[in-house]
Amino acid sequence: MPISNLAMKPASMVRFLLVLVWVLSLGIGVLSQQQAPWRIHTLFSVECQDYFDWQTVGLVHSFKKAKQPGPITRLLSCTDEEKKRYRGMKLAPTFEVPSMSKHPKTGDWYPAINKPAGVVHWLKYSKEAENVDWVVILDADQIIRGPIIPWELGAEKGRPVAALYGYLIGCDNILAQLHTKHPELCDKVGGLLAMHIDDLRALAPVWLSKTEEVREDRAHWARNITGDIYEKGWISEMYGYSFGASEVGLHHKINDDLMLYPGYIPRPGVEPILFHYGLPFSVGNWSFSKLDHHEDGVVYDCGRLFPEPPYPREVQLMESNPDKRRALFLSIECMNTLNEGLLLHHASSGCSKPKWSKYLSFLKSKTFSQLTRLKYIIRDNMQSEETKVQDQSIEEPRRMHSKIHTIFSTECSPYFDWQTVGLLHSFHLSGQPGNITRLLSCTEEDLKRYTGHDLAPTHHVPSMSRHPLTGDWYPAINKPAGVLHWLNHVDTDAEFIVILDADMILRGPITPWEFNATRGHPVSTPYDYLIGCDNELAELHTSHPDACDKVGGVIIMHVDDLRKFAMLWLHKTEEVRADKAHYSKNLTGDIYESGWISEMYGYSFGAAELNLRHIINKDILIYPGYVPEPGIKYRVFHYGLEFSVGNWSFDKANWRNVDLVNTCWANFPDPPDPSILDSTDQDILRRDQLSIECARTMNEALRLHHERQKCGNTHIETTSNQIIEEKPMLARRVGKFDGNLYVKSNPMPTTASSVPSIPAAMDHVSNSYKSWMIFLWIFSTLGFLALMSVVLLGRKKQKTRSKSYRNKRRASHSGFLDTNGHDRHIYTDL
């Protein structure tokens, strides 16, 4: 409507402006509620073959049925000759990429390389790639059951989400060491990838080059190195992805519940949102293998579908075990969805209506529609494993993956502060599931002076370093006392608790399902020097000395067991500490004979009282300086003892009074460069490599901490012999600690809650800024319209006033008041 018309119709104009304000305000409201970014793009790679065409029809049909947000693009790799014969250009939204099936330089025939090559080409030449925030990468032989939303799965910038490919054993052996500088970051993932576009841009070229590199490394194609049963290097592209991701520093959130191979049994309560029919599967006498349909033109044969699987009623009678029966239902759902896609494709291609059959009637029925309704990820039930889970037999239902909470005990001192910084940094690198809480034991006086509240999510615990009844000075008792206090004051929903010491560095996740922890059977690591379990010390302090386990360091315990056990742990610690008559080395193994390890015996004796029998696992923890067992990927460094590499050494006791956290750029002396190590003795080499890794991780944690504290450019080099003068630090930002989390310190006992990541927070800030700019634009537009309306209305009134000027001359003063009154009326309505 022209503005002149608005001027002639004030009421219409006012209504128009009110509606405009309402609509635009709704837009702002929606924008402010959204968590940016929302732009998702789904990719999959295929070649010009009938084999990929029927897979494309199935995937694209399920994409639409699952209401997956954003567009989907097929990366189509064809040679010029193949393209001349190809008849499936209209099967899906397509972006053509040059075929690399036959490598242009080496001549190697390896079609799988088209996947990374296609992604690189799409990123470089597709206009669509310029307007994407998140990318979901799938394989063609998949069926989507529900929307795949990266941020709902927990994906973050720098932390993609992926499904588990547990057979990629090359991440654990020499293959990773040969092909990536960061073998510790190598994740066994694939099938489903959800990542930020910036991460994909960094990864894609390396993914391609690493694929070429692994493909050429024929000397290491053996099954015992790669896990490839055909030993043909066919999974080189998968390793190319894992090695490329580790090269650019991407550490995945691995979830084994998102994707399911038909024929496998999902764990109870889990609804996978993706089928991957890459392996043969069967239901009764019916079976399906995609390889049997390599030359199948079923897409182009009107009315023809794949052989129909059994009906749900038949499956119901086929299997009595509910878990196995559910797996069979999922298998027929996958096949039926694929056939439904073919049926709809034939109809859209102009095929004549097929003859009625019981199976076609079923595919169009409400029953089938109900069975294949959308599946959604329920965030509370979604279990991100973040781990290298061992393959499980499809003959047995998988165990429930439980919620985990990690806790560790410290005191208000610089000594524990730098340990906290190191442990928290490694916690976030390791992919350990769940939250982490520091149990901080401080006296009231210590707490007044303490400045490290924001170093970790914290639960404050009254200090028992000086025993309130006996006056005994024994700070180690704060560990069981802190655990007991936390259990009594925090309402945790975790099923398993992982208990660590502050002087530890995590290298990988520690989970109950991997190490088989159950109720009544905690998991721990061997402390063989606790000889008191074998002699009269155990007989004196527990009624079940036969149940005394020599364990400690890392503990994985069911929360129900811990609730029963924590008080006994504390009481037995007090009891052993008071038994000074039995402090001798030959009874306790304590070389200092000072009762310092009373807390460790308190743990073992308390557990024995409840008959908690531990699963003792020596592969979880290693002391730097110890020679590692070949092939073991230890999850924890425990740097409780001095260790050295050549002339360099580290002893945590030398740093007891050094304030590394509050002194800008303070760090430990750098260990030697691994490249100078002597490789003559492989045991010594592996030992020294681990020692260097531990020290470097601690220094990296300190460096990142100082960066977050906005230290200046002046670096301070430290050695164990230097005394660092404590300097005033810049005030810490409230609520900030590790690079991945914001937390708020609270002097009262609280539960550590999940908190947003820095990328998410920055996105929020960016969103707020965008929203504010849009608001200013809207406000300016409305102001302009209002101003124009006033001007135009003023002209109209001027004409009206000129016609009745003579009548109003004698009442000019009252006329002035009337005019102003009318103006006020207009502004009031606006």
PDB file of C-alpha atoms in Angstrom, residues 104-272:
ATOM      1  CA  PRO A 104      45.452 -39.680 -11.249  1.00  0.00           C
ATOM      2  CA  LYS A 105      49.080 -40.062 -10.134  1.00  0.00           C
ATOM      3  CA  THR A 106      49.543 -43.633  -8.918  1.00  0.00           C
ATOM      4  CA  GLY A 107      46.883 -45.365 -10.998  1.00  0.00           C
ATOM      5  CA  ASP A 108      45.707 -47.168  -7.870  1.00  0.00           C
ATOM      6  CA  TRP A 109      42.072 -48.353  -8.140  1.00  0.00           C
ATOM      7  CA  TYR A 110      40.422 -47.325  -4.886  1.00  0.00           C
ATOM      8  CA  PRO A 111      36.866 -45.896  -5.244  1.00  0.00           C
ATOM      9  CA  ALA A 112      36.517 -45.248  -1.493  1.00  0.00           C
ATOM     10  CA  ILE A 113      38.857 -42.264  -1.866  1.00  0.00           C
ATOM     11  CA  ASN A 114      36.024 -40.434  -3.638  1.00  0.00           C
ATOM     12  CA  LYS A 115      34.466 -39.694  -0.263  1.00  0.00           C
ATOM     13  CA  PRO A 116      37.160 -37.336   1.083  1.00  0.00           C
ATOM     14  CA  ALA A 117      37.932 -36.121  -2.444  1.00  0.00           C
ATOM     15  CA  GLY A 118      34.261 -35.277  -2.946  1.00  0.00           C
ATOM     16  CA  VAL A 119      34.058 -33.387   0.336  1.00  0.00           C
ATOM     17  CA  VAL A 120      37.159 -31.352  -0.576  1.00  0.00           C
ATOM     18  CA  HIS A 121      35.659 -30.513  -3.983  1.00  0.00           C
ATOM     19  CA  TRP A 122      32.290 -29.545  -2.471  1.00  0.00           C
ATOM     20  CA  LEU A 123      33.904 -27.249   0.097  1.00  0.00           C
ATOM     21  CA  LYS A 124      35.970 -25.559  -2.588  1.00  0.00           C
ATOM     22  CA  TYR A 125      33.443 -25.120  -5.375  1.00  0.00           C
ATOM     23  CA  SER A 126      29.899 -25.379  -3.982  1.00  0.00           C
ATOM     24  CA  LYS A 127      28.007 -22.159  -3.282  1.00  0.00           C
ATOM     25  CA  GLU A 128      25.921 -24.081  -0.751  1.00  0.00           C
ATOM     26  CA  ALA A 129      29.027 -24.718   1.344  1.00  0.00           C
ATOM     27  CA  GLU A 130      29.314 -20.979   1.951  1.00  0.00           C
ATOM     28  CA  ASN A 131      26.025 -20.931   3.882  1.00  0.00           C
ATOM     29  CA  VAL A 132      26.471 -23.857   6.255  1.00  0.00           C
ATOM     30  CA  ASP A 133      27.305 -24.048   9.941  1.00  0.00           C
ATOM     31  CA  TRP A 134      27.036 -27.778  10.636  1.00  0.00           C
ATOM     32  CA  VAL A 135      27.610 -30.748   8.356  1.00  0.00           C
ATOM     33  CA  VAL A 136      26.266 -34.280   8.776  1.00  0.00           C
ATOM     34  CA  ILE A 137      28.183 -36.837   6.689  1.00  0.00           C
ATOM     35  CA  LEU A 138      26.541 -40.201   6.054  1.00  0.00           C
ATOM     36  CA  ASP A 139      27.150 -43.266   3.919  1.00  0.00           C
ATOM     37  CA  ALA A 140      24.790 -44.173   1.097  1.00  0.00           C
ATOM     38  CA  ASP A 141      23.887 -47.544   2.650  1.00  0.00           C
ATOM     39  CA  GLN A 142      22.045 -45.974   5.570  1.00  0.00           C
ATOM     40  CA  ILE A 143      18.450 -45.324   6.621  1.00  0.00           C
ATOM     41  CA  ILE A 144      17.644 -42.306   8.831  1.00  0.00           C
ATOM     42  CA  ARG A 145      15.001 -42.841  11.531  1.00  0.00           C
ATOM     43  CA  GLY A 146      14.905 -39.372  13.080  1.00  0.00           C
ATOM     44  CA  PRO A 147      16.458 -35.909  12.786  1.00  0.00           C
ATOM     45  CA  ILE A 148      20.211 -35.742  13.333  1.00  0.00           C
ATOM     46  CA  ILE A 149      20.832 -32.368  15.014  1.00  0.00           C
ATOM     47  CA  PRO A 150      24.559 -31.919  15.737  1.00  0.00           C
ATOM     48  CA  TRP A 151      24.221 -29.663  18.778  1.00  0.00           C
ATOM     49  CA  GLU A 152      21.541 -31.907  20.285  1.00  0.00           C
ATOM     50  CA  LEU A 153      24.000 -34.783  20.026  1.00  0.00           C
ATOM     51  CA  GLY A 154      26.561 -32.683  21.910  1.00  0.00           C
ATOM     52  CA  ALA A 155      28.692 -31.628  18.948  1.00  0.00           C
ATOM     53  CA  GLU A 156      30.807 -28.540  19.507  1.00  0.00           C
ATOM     54  CA  LYS A 157      33.339 -26.688  17.429  1.00  0.00           C
ATOM     55  CA  GLY A 158      36.469 -28.791  17.778  1.00  0.00           C
ATOM     56  CA  ARG A 159      34.475 -31.734  19.163  1.00  0.00           C
ATOM     57  CA  PRO A 160      32.585 -33.579  16.399  1.00  0.00           C
ATOM     58  CA  VAL A 161      30.152 -36.353  17.234  1.00  0.00           C
ATOM     59  CA  ALA A 162      30.673 -39.720  15.580  1.00  0.00           C
ATOM     60  CA  ALA A 163      29.618 -43.334  15.736  1.00  0.00           C
ATOM     61  CA  LEU A 164      32.011 -46.017  16.942  1.00  0.00           C
ATOM     62  CA  TYR A 165      34.045 -48.113  14.499  1.00  0.00           C
ATOM     63  CA  GLY A 166      35.661 -50.345  17.110  1.00  0.00           C
ATOM     64  CA  TYR A 167      37.471 -52.518  14.564  1.00  0.00           C
ATOM     65  CA  LEU A 168      39.872 -49.692  13.602  1.00  0.00           C
ATOM     66  CA  ILE A 169      42.581 -51.197  15.797  1.00  0.00           C
ATOM     67  CA  GLY A 170      45.266 -49.248  13.958  1.00  0.00           C
ATOM     68  CA  CYS A 171      44.505 -46.354  16.316  1.00  0.00           C
ATOM     69  CA  ASP A 172      46.066 -48.425  19.103  1.00  0.00           C
ATOM     70  CA  ASN A 173      49.222 -49.674  17.421  1.00  0.00           C
ATOM     71  CA  ILE A 174      52.113 -48.822  15.140  1.00  0.00           C
ATOM     72  CA  LEU A 175      49.811 -47.694  12.312  1.00  0.00           C
ATOM     73  CA  ALA A 176      48.789 -44.560  14.210  1.00  0.00           C
ATOM     74  CA  GLN A 177      52.349 -43.885  15.275  1.00  0.00           C
ATOM     75  CA  LEU A 178      53.454 -44.015  11.649  1.00  0.00           C
ATOM     76  CA  HIS A 179      50.718 -41.841  10.185  1.00  0.00           C
ATOM     77  CA  THR A 180      49.922 -39.139  12.729  1.00  0.00           C
ATOM     78  CA  LYS A 181      51.909 -36.937  15.061  1.00  0.00           C
ATOM     79  CA  HIS A 182      49.136 -37.273  17.638  1.00  0.00           C
ATOM     80  CA  PRO A 183      48.338 -41.004  17.912  1.00  0.00           C
ATOM     81  CA  GLU A 184      46.797 -40.356  21.319  1.00  0.00           C
ATOM     82  CA  LEU A 185      44.015 -38.394  19.590  1.00  0.00           C
ATOM     83  CA  CYS A 186      43.210 -41.135  17.095  1.00  0.00           C
ATOM     84  CA  ASP A 187      39.528 -42.051  17.445  1.00  0.00           C
ATOM     85  CA  LYS A 188      37.982 -45.226  16.031  1.00  0.00           C
ATOM     86  CA  VAL A 189      34.985 -43.558  14.427  1.00  0.00           C
ATOM     87  CA  GLY A 190      32.944 -43.449  11.245  1.00  0.00           C
ATOM     88  CA  GLY A 191      29.526 -44.094   9.745  1.00  0.00           C
ATOM     89  CA  LEU A 192      27.920 -40.990  11.210  1.00  0.00           C
ATOM     90  CA  LEU A 193      29.860 -37.729  11.432  1.00  0.00           C
ATOM     91  CA  ALA A 194      28.417 -34.449  12.710  1.00  0.00           C
ATOM     92  CA  MET A 195      30.816 -31.520  12.815  1.00  0.00           C
ATOM     93  CA  HIS A 196      31.159 -27.767  12.492  1.00  0.00           C
ATOM     94  CA  ILE A 197      31.907 -26.515   8.973  1.00  0.00           C
ATOM     95  CA  ASP A 198      35.129 -24.838  10.170  1.00  0.00           C
ATOM     96  CA  ASP A 199      36.375 -28.181  11.476  1.00  0.00           C
ATOM     97  CA  LEU A 200      35.486 -29.852   8.184  1.00  0.00           C
ATOM     98  CA  ARG A 201      37.368 -27.204   6.206  1.00  0.00           C
ATOM     99  CA  ALA A 202      40.471 -27.873   8.297  1.00  0.00           C
ATOM    100  CA  LEU A 203      40.045 -31.630   8.176  1.00  0.00           C
ATOM    101  CA  ALA A 204      39.015 -32.386   4.570  1.00  0.00           C
ATOM    102  CA  PRO A 205      42.364 -31.913   2.752  1.00  0.00           C
ATOM    103  CA  VAL A 206      44.200 -33.818   5.490  1.00  0.00           C
ATOM    104  CA  TRP A 207      41.554 -36.562   5.365  1.00  0.00           C
ATOM    105  CA  LEU A 208      42.288 -36.936   1.654  1.00  0.00           C
ATOM    106  CA  SER A 209      46.077 -36.860   1.974  1.00  0.00           C
ATOM    107  CA  LYS A 210      46.089 -39.325   4.878  1.00  0.00           C
ATOM    108  CA  THR A 211      43.854 -41.666   2.899  1.00  0.00           C
ATOM    109  CA  GLU A 212      46.406 -41.620   0.089  1.00  0.00           C
ATOM    110  CA  GLU A 213      49.204 -42.143   2.586  1.00  0.00           C
ATOM    111  CA  VAL A 214      47.612 -45.150   4.299  1.00  0.00           C
ATOM    112  CA  ARG A 215      46.560 -46.625   0.959  1.00  0.00           C
ATOM    113  CA  GLU A 216      50.161 -46.557  -0.212  1.00  0.00           C
ATOM    114  CA  ASP A 217      51.442 -48.156   3.007  1.00  0.00           C
ATOM    115  CA  ARG A 218      50.945 -51.726   1.800  1.00  0.00           C
ATOM    116  CA  ALA A 219      53.488 -53.008   4.309  1.00  0.00           C
ATOM    117  CA  HIS A 220      50.947 -52.386   7.069  1.00  0.00           C
ATOM    118  CA  TRP A 221      47.730 -53.732   5.509  1.00  0.00           C
ATOM    119  CA  ALA A 222      47.859 -56.859   7.656  1.00  0.00           C
ATOM    120  CA  ARG A 223      44.759 -57.736   9.644  1.00  0.00           C
ATOM    121  CA  ASN A 224      46.573 -57.685  12.988  1.00  0.00           C
ATOM    122  CA  ILE A 225      47.568 -54.060  12.302  1.00  0.00           C
ATOM    123  CA  THR A 226      44.482 -52.618  10.575  1.00  0.00           C
ATOM    124  CA  GLY A 227      41.653 -54.953  11.574  1.00  0.00           C
ATOM    125  CA  ASP A 228      40.811 -55.351   7.870  1.00  0.00           C
ATOM    126  CA  ILE A 229      39.778 -58.989   7.464  1.00  0.00           C
ATOM    127  CA  TYR A 230      40.490 -58.822   3.716  1.00  0.00           C
ATOM    128  CA  GLU A 231      43.948 -57.268   4.182  1.00  0.00           C
ATOM    129  CA  LYS A 232      43.428 -55.246   0.978  1.00  0.00           C
ATOM    130  CA  GLY A 233      43.703 -51.753   2.396  1.00  0.00           C
ATOM    131  CA  TRP A 234      40.014 -51.218   1.683  1.00  0.00           C
ATOM    132  CA  ILE A 235      39.457 -49.291   4.919  1.00  0.00           C
ATOM    133  CA  SER A 236      42.299 -46.862   4.203  1.00  0.00           C
ATOM    134  CA  GLU A 237      39.753 -44.030   3.832  1.00  0.00           C
ATOM    135  CA  MET A 238      38.459 -44.711   7.354  1.00  0.00           C
ATOM    136  CA  TYR A 239      41.973 -44.517   8.739  1.00  0.00           C
ATOM    137  CA  GLY A 240      42.557 -41.453   6.591  1.00  0.00           C
ATOM    138  CA  TYR A 241      39.680 -39.802   8.422  1.00  0.00           C
ATOM    139  CA  SER A 242      40.851 -40.832  11.915  1.00  0.00           C
ATOM    140  CA  PHE A 243      44.477 -39.890  11.299  1.00  0.00           C
ATOM    141  CA  GLY A 244      43.484 -36.631   9.605  1.00  0.00           C
ATOM    142  CA  ALA A 245      41.233 -35.676  12.511  1.00  0.00           C
ATOM    143  CA  SER A 246      44.009 -36.360  15.010  1.00  0.00           C
ATOM    144  CA  GLU A 247      46.421 -34.261  12.924  1.00  0.00           C
ATOM    145  CA  VAL A 248      44.154 -31.199  13.122  1.00  0.00           C
ATOM    146  CA  GLY A 249      43.353 -31.784  16.808  1.00  0.00           C
ATOM    147  CA  LEU A 250      39.737 -32.935  16.534  1.00  0.00           C
ATOM    148  CA  HIS A 251      38.730 -35.127  19.458  1.00  0.00           C
ATOM    149  CA  HIS A 252      35.389 -36.850  18.909  1.00  0.00           C
ATOM    150  CA  LYS A 253      32.470 -37.410  21.172  1.00  0.00           C
ATOM    151  CA  ILE A 254      31.898 -41.076  20.398  1.00  0.00           C
ATOM    152  CA  ASN A 255      28.393 -42.465  20.723  1.00  0.00           C
ATOM    153  CA  ASP A 256      27.706 -46.127  20.132  1.00  0.00           C
ATOM    154  CA  ASP A 257      23.932 -45.736  20.436  1.00  0.00           C
ATOM    155  CA  LEU A 258      23.225 -43.467  17.466  1.00  0.00           C
ATOM    156  CA  MET A 259      23.887 -45.957  14.674  1.00  0.00           C
ATOM    157  CA  LEU A 260      22.908 -49.624  14.499  1.00  0.00           C
ATOM    158  CA  TYR A 261      23.809 -52.392  12.076  1.00  0.00           C
ATOM    159  CA  PRO A 262      20.621 -54.378  11.383  1.00  0.00           C
ATOM    160  CA  GLY A 263      21.088 -57.751  13.057  1.00  0.00           C
ATOM    161  CA  TYR A 264      22.829 -56.214  16.076  1.00  0.00           C
ATOM    162  CA  ILE A 265      21.027 -55.815  19.382  1.00  0.00           C
ATOM    163  CA  PRO A 266      20.739 -52.266  20.753  1.00  0.00           C
ATOM    164  CA  ARG A 267      20.976 -51.819  24.472  1.00  0.00           C
ATOM    165  CA  PRO A 268      17.636 -51.633  26.280  1.00  0.00           C
ATOM    166  CA  GLY A 269      15.857 -48.299  26.095  1.00  0.00           C
ATOM    167  CA  VAL A 270      17.932 -46.954  23.196  1.00  0.00           C
ATOM    168  CA  GLU A 271      16.403 -45.940  19.876  1.00  0.00           C
ATOM    169  CA  PRO A 272      19.105 -45.651  17.214  1.00  0.00           C
TER     170      PRO A 272
END
